[in-house]
Phi, psi and omega in degrees: 000317180299318179296324179294317178296316179298317178297318179296319178297314180299319179296319179295316180296316181293331182267009181300138181290161176294175180308141182292145176291126179291163179298150177295135178300153180259347178271172179214147177297312177225097182308135179087347182241356184233146176231137178281144175217143178272122180243144176225153176170152178056028178079015176229155175231149179213152166272124182231156179256144168250115185243124174265099185247170177299333181271001179128183178267116182256126177197144171286153173218152179289134178237098185298335181289340179292300351282145180162211182233145174241154172272134178240149172234117185052039176084353180267132180294132178253352179136161181290137174245338175215134177217136181261131176241138177266149175211161174300139184302329182265006183267153174290162179301332179300346179297341180267357179304316178302321179293322178294320178292314181297327179279355181077014181282331176224161179299151181272065176209180183262015182266004175239115186229161176285139174224141177302146182226143176264085184275308182192170175293144181201164175302156182300338182282348185258137176231149180242146180219154170235155173267116186247150178280151173225176173055225184293331177295317178295317180299317179295320178296314181294339179275357180297129178303147183301331184272007179246147174268114184287149172290150176303120185294341181242032173081188187299329183259005181268170177304149182212156175278347182229090182122154181246118177229135179205172177241147184231135172238157177222123182302336179286344179228068190293347181266009183227147173231136180247124172275135182230130175236106177262006172066196179262322182247009181101154181229033172066028171211158181259107185292344177285351180259005179301125183234122176275139183241000000 
């Protein structure tokens, strides 16, 4: 009898569903022109908006080649908004730096490093990071005249003064890192609904 109960318990645990889908957001980028949709791919889920605007139809779509999601306008890719990177489960987040350099997402040097970031409130298992400049890259950035908008010192996936880009880890999924770009004016998804599966 004890073995039967143990077997039933194990079967229940193994069949446990993935993380629950969070509630649909109640806000909208452009009220009356956008509709929320739940999207999944690459082991993540998000609430994203499909917006029919004067400038076109804006919506995220899953891009298996990233793997992750891109923002599209009238079906044309505008850039990655979420990308999943794999790493050894026991490795630090810095383990993905070689992949970021090889992909051309950050400069191919050691002057761009991960630093903890205070992005938003989150469960204790989640941590946020930004890629920040050091050394000569930091010095060049700090020397930018006040009346100029500086280029991101650590490339497209690095910290910037115009736009919010960060990386997210979750102790419950130690082999994955998620890159998130919510842009300057938003990228049609609610980053507080990112769900790892």
